[in-house]
């Protein structure tokens, strides 16, 4: 793998801040390489593409999957990963993002950052001379959606022409799914209650992407309308990291938005269910669905590893 083609050359040195900033071809290339790297790993074929390279991983929020998959991915690529809790580095004591970016660029070959404000990630990337990868912000979660697309492709054999329904909070996952779906040619319909619908600016940008691929990005309130005839059904927690104080209110406001077998009787008979995890069974999804035969959540979690290995191999 990785005989350099033009798209691969184009990706080298880039940041991954938002799927909106990648071309459809770049996203499909990442998915192709992810599939190749998965096959190599399963066959036990070594692929030390990033030997001698180091990824710094800044975390201002908790993580299981992102931390472990980036760290293991870097190890499998022959490189190293450094866990940098934002509380333990000087960034947490007020050192500027610009200085942090410039200093880390002298030691590292790439930075993954999980934090609150998307603008902080953009600022880090602006001042870093090495690739910056968005490992989740309040606004976006692009690495997760690359893994989601890889999982859909594996289970459905294609992306183009499918209908993806997202039911729940119009959050970082909803936003990145809108970009990802629009870029690869899947219709996406998001059902959220009033007051929790996706960011209007993101909807506008995703619709621009969708125009280029000839698909639809729809926002509705009715979950039944969204899931009817869907090939892929996705949800996420009702209260994201940083919104813990709103949990009780959100449980009330999202009543009727639970993914359960009754709602899923409207989806295609062979629908697949995705959730980025962590999940709250009995809230956004019933155990009968997330632990049932349509659920592909652990394939999805596993694919974080391969999608991100592809991102690191291509960017770094
Ligand atoms: N889905 C996801 O990003 O999980 P973590 O918060 O565990 O990294
Ligand atoms: N929307 C969730 C995703 C967690 C991976 C959050 O931001 O907490």
XYZ file of C-alpha atoms and ligand atoms in Angstrom:
332
model
C 0.000 0.000 0.000
C 0.883 3.652 -0.037
C 2.491 3.770 -3.432
C 1.901 7.495 -3.669
C -0.849 8.604 -5.993
C -1.878 12.224 -6.493
C -4.565 12.178 -3.812
C -2.092 10.748 -1.333
C 0.416 13.474 -2.216
C -2.328 16.037 -1.738
C -3.118 14.678 1.750
C 0.483 14.675 2.935
C 1.050 17.450 5.488
C -2.659 18.363 5.667
C -4.636 18.803 8.880
C -7.829 16.910 9.681
C -9.946 19.595 11.316
C -13.291 18.918 9.633
C -14.504 16.507 6.937
C -15.875 19.571 5.136
C -12.286 20.591 4.382
C -11.424 17.283 2.698
C -12.511 16.473 -0.851
C -14.744 13.473 -1.554
C -11.756 11.804 -3.227
C -9.562 12.383 -0.168
C -12.170 10.822 2.125
C -12.558 7.804 -0.160
C -8.759 7.445 -0.306
C -8.562 7.429 3.518
C -11.248 4.708 3.589
C -9.403 2.671 0.968
C -6.125 2.843 2.898
C -7.994 2.066 6.143
C -9.308 -1.134 4.555
C -5.822 -2.092 3.334
C -4.276 -1.445 6.744
C -6.985 -3.524 8.416
C -6.267 -6.429 6.083
C -2.530 -6.182 6.702
C -3.004 -6.065 10.452
C -5.352 -9.089 10.396
C -2.843 -11.038 8.280
C 0.027 -10.109 10.578
C 1.879 -8.188 7.846
C 4.049 -5.495 9.484
C 3.589 -1.958 8.102
C 5.992 0.394 9.911
C 5.069 3.398 7.754
C 5.673 5.912 10.575
C 8.812 4.408 12.063
C 10.631 6.954 14.219
C 7.675 9.373 14.229
C 5.809 10.637 17.269
C 2.208 11.750 17.691
C 1.330 14.027 20.611
C -2.223 13.540 21.907
C -3.689 16.469 23.841
C -6.806 15.592 25.820
C -8.975 18.185 27.572
C -11.863 15.676 27.804
C -12.133 11.987 28.746
C -11.672 9.208 26.223
C -11.496 5.438 25.935
C -11.646 4.717 22.189
C -9.844 7.770 20.826
C -6.923 7.529 23.192
C -6.420 3.789 22.886
C -6.964 3.586 19.117
C -4.574 6.449 18.328
C -1.942 5.095 20.689
C -2.203 1.500 19.448
C -2.449 2.710 15.846
C 0.757 4.682 16.149
C 2.455 1.666 17.739
C 1.304 -0.612 14.901
C 2.670 1.924 12.390
C 6.075 1.720 14.037
C 5.905 5.094 15.776
C 5.192 6.416 19.252
C 2.307 8.276 20.840
C 2.478 10.626 23.818
C -0.567 11.179 26.027
C -0.708 14.848 27.059
C -3.474 15.680 29.508
C -4.229 19.369 29.077
C -4.251 19.635 32.885
C -0.659 18.467 33.078
C 0.869 20.570 30.308
C 1.369 24.337 30.572
C -1.557 24.920 28.190
C -3.786 24.227 31.200
C -2.006 27.015 33.128
C -2.456 29.625 30.450
C 0.407 29.103 27.996
C -0.953 30.252 24.657
C -2.189 27.839 22.009
C 0.185 29.503 19.508
C 3.278 28.956 21.669
C 2.192 25.400 22.459
C 1.771 24.689 18.735
C 5.183 26.109 17.858
C 6.992 24.264 20.647
C 5.300 20.912 20.003
C 6.091 21.250 16.289
C 9.808 21.132 17.214
C 9.442 17.714 18.876
C 6.554 15.916 17.250
C 5.435 14.802 13.783
C 1.718 15.229 14.398
C -0.749 16.395 17.041
C -4.130 14.912 17.877
C -6.277 17.136 20.066
C -9.589 16.559 21.856
C -10.993 19.718 23.394
C -14.062 21.946 23.723
C -13.849 24.807 21.204
C -13.341 24.045 17.510
C -11.630 27.450 17.280
C -8.868 26.212 19.625
C -8.128 23.323 17.267
C -8.094 25.680 14.288
C -5.728 28.021 16.140
C -3.410 25.154 17.059
C -3.321 24.056 13.409
C -2.673 27.585 12.223
C 0.466 27.865 14.371
C 1.727 24.280 14.103
C 4.031 23.272 11.272
C 2.931 19.615 11.578
C -0.465 17.982 10.856
C -3.175 18.555 13.473
C -5.963 15.977 13.831
C -9.283 16.815 15.467
C -10.024 14.077 18.020
C -13.409 15.664 18.914
C -14.594 19.162 19.733
C -18.006 20.420 20.838
C -18.681 21.043 17.137
C -17.188 18.072 15.243
C -15.909 14.484 15.506
C -14.370 13.720 12.084
C -12.283 10.660 13.066
C -15.373 8.929 14.407
C -17.255 9.514 11.179
C -14.390 8.137 9.071
C -14.667 4.941 11.142
C -18.457 5.026 10.716
C -18.122 5.298 6.932
C -15.642 2.411 6.896
C -18.101 0.312 8.926
C -21.037 1.156 6.651
C -18.938 0.290 3.601
C -17.960 -3.067 5.128
C -21.530 -4.009 5.994
C -23.365 -2.569 2.997
C -20.681 -2.895 0.315
C -21.228 0.714 -0.799
C -21.898 4.222 0.471
C -23.436 5.973 -2.519
C -27.186 5.798 -2.676
C -27.751 4.771 0.952
C -29.993 6.656 3.360
C -28.577 7.444 6.798
C -30.893 8.572 9.593
C -29.510 10.269 12.686
C -31.938 10.618 15.586
C -31.062 12.705 18.632
C -29.010 15.700 19.625
C -27.784 17.939 16.794
C -24.273 17.688 18.206
C -20.677 17.048 17.056
C -21.649 13.589 15.735
C -24.659 14.915 13.827
C -22.478 17.639 12.287
C -19.645 15.364 11.187
C -22.132 12.781 9.878
C -23.746 15.488 7.743
C -20.374 16.392 6.228
C -19.288 12.774 5.814
C -22.561 11.627 4.245
C -22.749 14.596 1.905
C -19.149 14.101 0.761
C -19.525 10.391 -0.038
C -22.991 10.614 -1.595
C -25.341 9.298 1.099
C -28.650 11.003 1.871
C -28.777 12.067 5.512
C -31.831 12.994 7.523
C -31.422 14.291 11.066
C -34.333 14.241 13.531
C -33.908 16.401 16.625
C -36.337 18.184 18.914
C -36.698 21.955 18.624
C -33.837 23.692 20.381
C -31.472 20.755 19.763
C -31.243 20.845 15.985
C -27.864 21.013 14.236
C -25.939 24.262 13.882
C -27.365 26.252 10.944
C -23.934 27.167 9.587
C -22.929 23.480 9.484
C -26.216 22.590 7.749
C -25.490 25.234 5.129
C -21.959 23.948 4.479
C -23.106 20.309 4.403
C -25.773 21.247 1.843
C -23.056 22.783 -0.335
C -21.157 19.476 -0.137
C -24.385 17.582 -0.881
C -25.057 19.640 -3.973
C -21.763 18.444 -5.439
C -22.646 14.769 -4.864
C -26.357 15.127 -5.651
C -27.694 14.020 -2.263
C -29.964 15.497 0.402
C -29.254 16.847 3.888
C -32.596 17.110 5.691
C -33.401 18.310 9.187
C -36.739 17.265 10.689
C -38.342 16.940 14.119
C -40.107 13.607 13.686
C -37.918 10.526 14.371
C -40.384 8.274 12.482
C -40.008 10.418 9.376
C -36.205 10.190 9.629
C -35.865 6.436 10.067
C -38.476 5.366 7.516
C -36.651 3.380 4.824
C -33.222 4.066 6.348
C -30.290 1.752 5.582
C -28.225 3.107 8.467
C -29.551 4.431 11.782
C -27.299 6.387 14.122
C -27.762 8.018 17.478
C -25.582 9.515 20.194
C -25.887 10.528 23.834
C -28.400 13.221 24.705
C -25.906 15.050 26.936
C -22.371 15.310 25.584
C -19.162 15.892 27.533
C -19.416 19.306 29.143
C -23.260 19.178 29.279
C -23.540 16.989 32.370
C -25.528 19.667 34.259
C -28.240 19.562 31.556
C -28.650 15.773 31.725
C -32.014 15.700 33.590
C -33.582 18.393 31.415
C -32.347 16.699 28.253
C -33.835 13.333 29.249
C -37.214 15.115 29.374
C -36.689 17.056 26.148
C -35.620 13.965 24.176
C -38.598 11.812 25.228
C -39.812 10.042 22.079
C -36.379 10.092 20.438
C -35.234 6.698 21.722
C -34.071 4.168 19.136
C -36.048 1.006 19.960
C -37.518 -1.924 18.018
C -40.855 -0.169 17.556
C -39.216 2.824 15.851
C -36.852 0.519 13.934
C -39.786 -1.363 12.392
C -39.907 1.630 10.007
C -36.269 1.254 8.882
C -35.235 -1.103 6.067
C -35.394 -4.753 7.275
C -31.598 -5.018 6.862
C -30.752 -1.679 8.515
C -27.575 -1.385 10.568
C -27.319 0.535 13.823
C -24.309 2.674 14.762
C -23.413 4.560 17.942
C -20.007 6.150 18.523
C -20.139 5.095 22.201
C -20.189 5.529 25.137
C -23.937 4.752 25.140
C -26.694 5.069 27.702
C -28.961 2.043 27.319
C -32.551 2.938 28.116
C -32.013 6.579 27.121
C -31.060 7.334 23.503
C -31.137 3.630 22.591
C -32.919 0.563 23.976
C -30.781 -2.484 24.812
C -32.885 -4.535 22.345
C -31.389 -2.481 19.484
C -27.840 -1.713 20.618
C -27.321 -5.320 21.748
C -29.466 -6.772 18.954
C -28.694 -8.276 15.530
C -28.649 -4.979 13.595
C -26.044 -3.364 15.823
C -22.496 -3.025 14.452
C -21.160 -0.860 17.285
C -18.095 -2.943 18.058
C -17.019 -3.159 14.421
C -17.469 0.612 14.427
C -15.310 1.019 17.543
C -12.665 -1.300 16.051
C -12.562 0.716 12.853
C -11.461 3.799 14.779
C -8.079 2.081 14.809
C -7.848 1.554 11.051
C -9.459 4.798 9.939
C -7.061 6.758 12.146
C -4.041 4.697 11.105
C -4.918 5.659 7.538
C -5.252 9.315 8.530
C -1.895 9.292 10.323
C -0.103 7.361 7.576
C -1.423 9.717 4.908
C -1.053 13.062 6.714
C 2.171 12.386 8.596
N -16.431 7.505 20.387
C -15.415 8.091 21.050
O -14.824 9.076 20.602
O -15.115 7.494 22.232
P -14.136 8.027 23.367
O -14.797 9.236 23.981
O -14.034 6.877 24.318
O -12.826 8.388 22.761
N -21.332 13.632 21.523
C -20.466 12.914 22.425
C -19.540 12.032 21.666
C -18.600 11.230 22.530
C -17.632 10.409 21.750
C -19.682 13.919 23.255
O -19.217 14.912 22.704
O -19.538 13.696 24.460
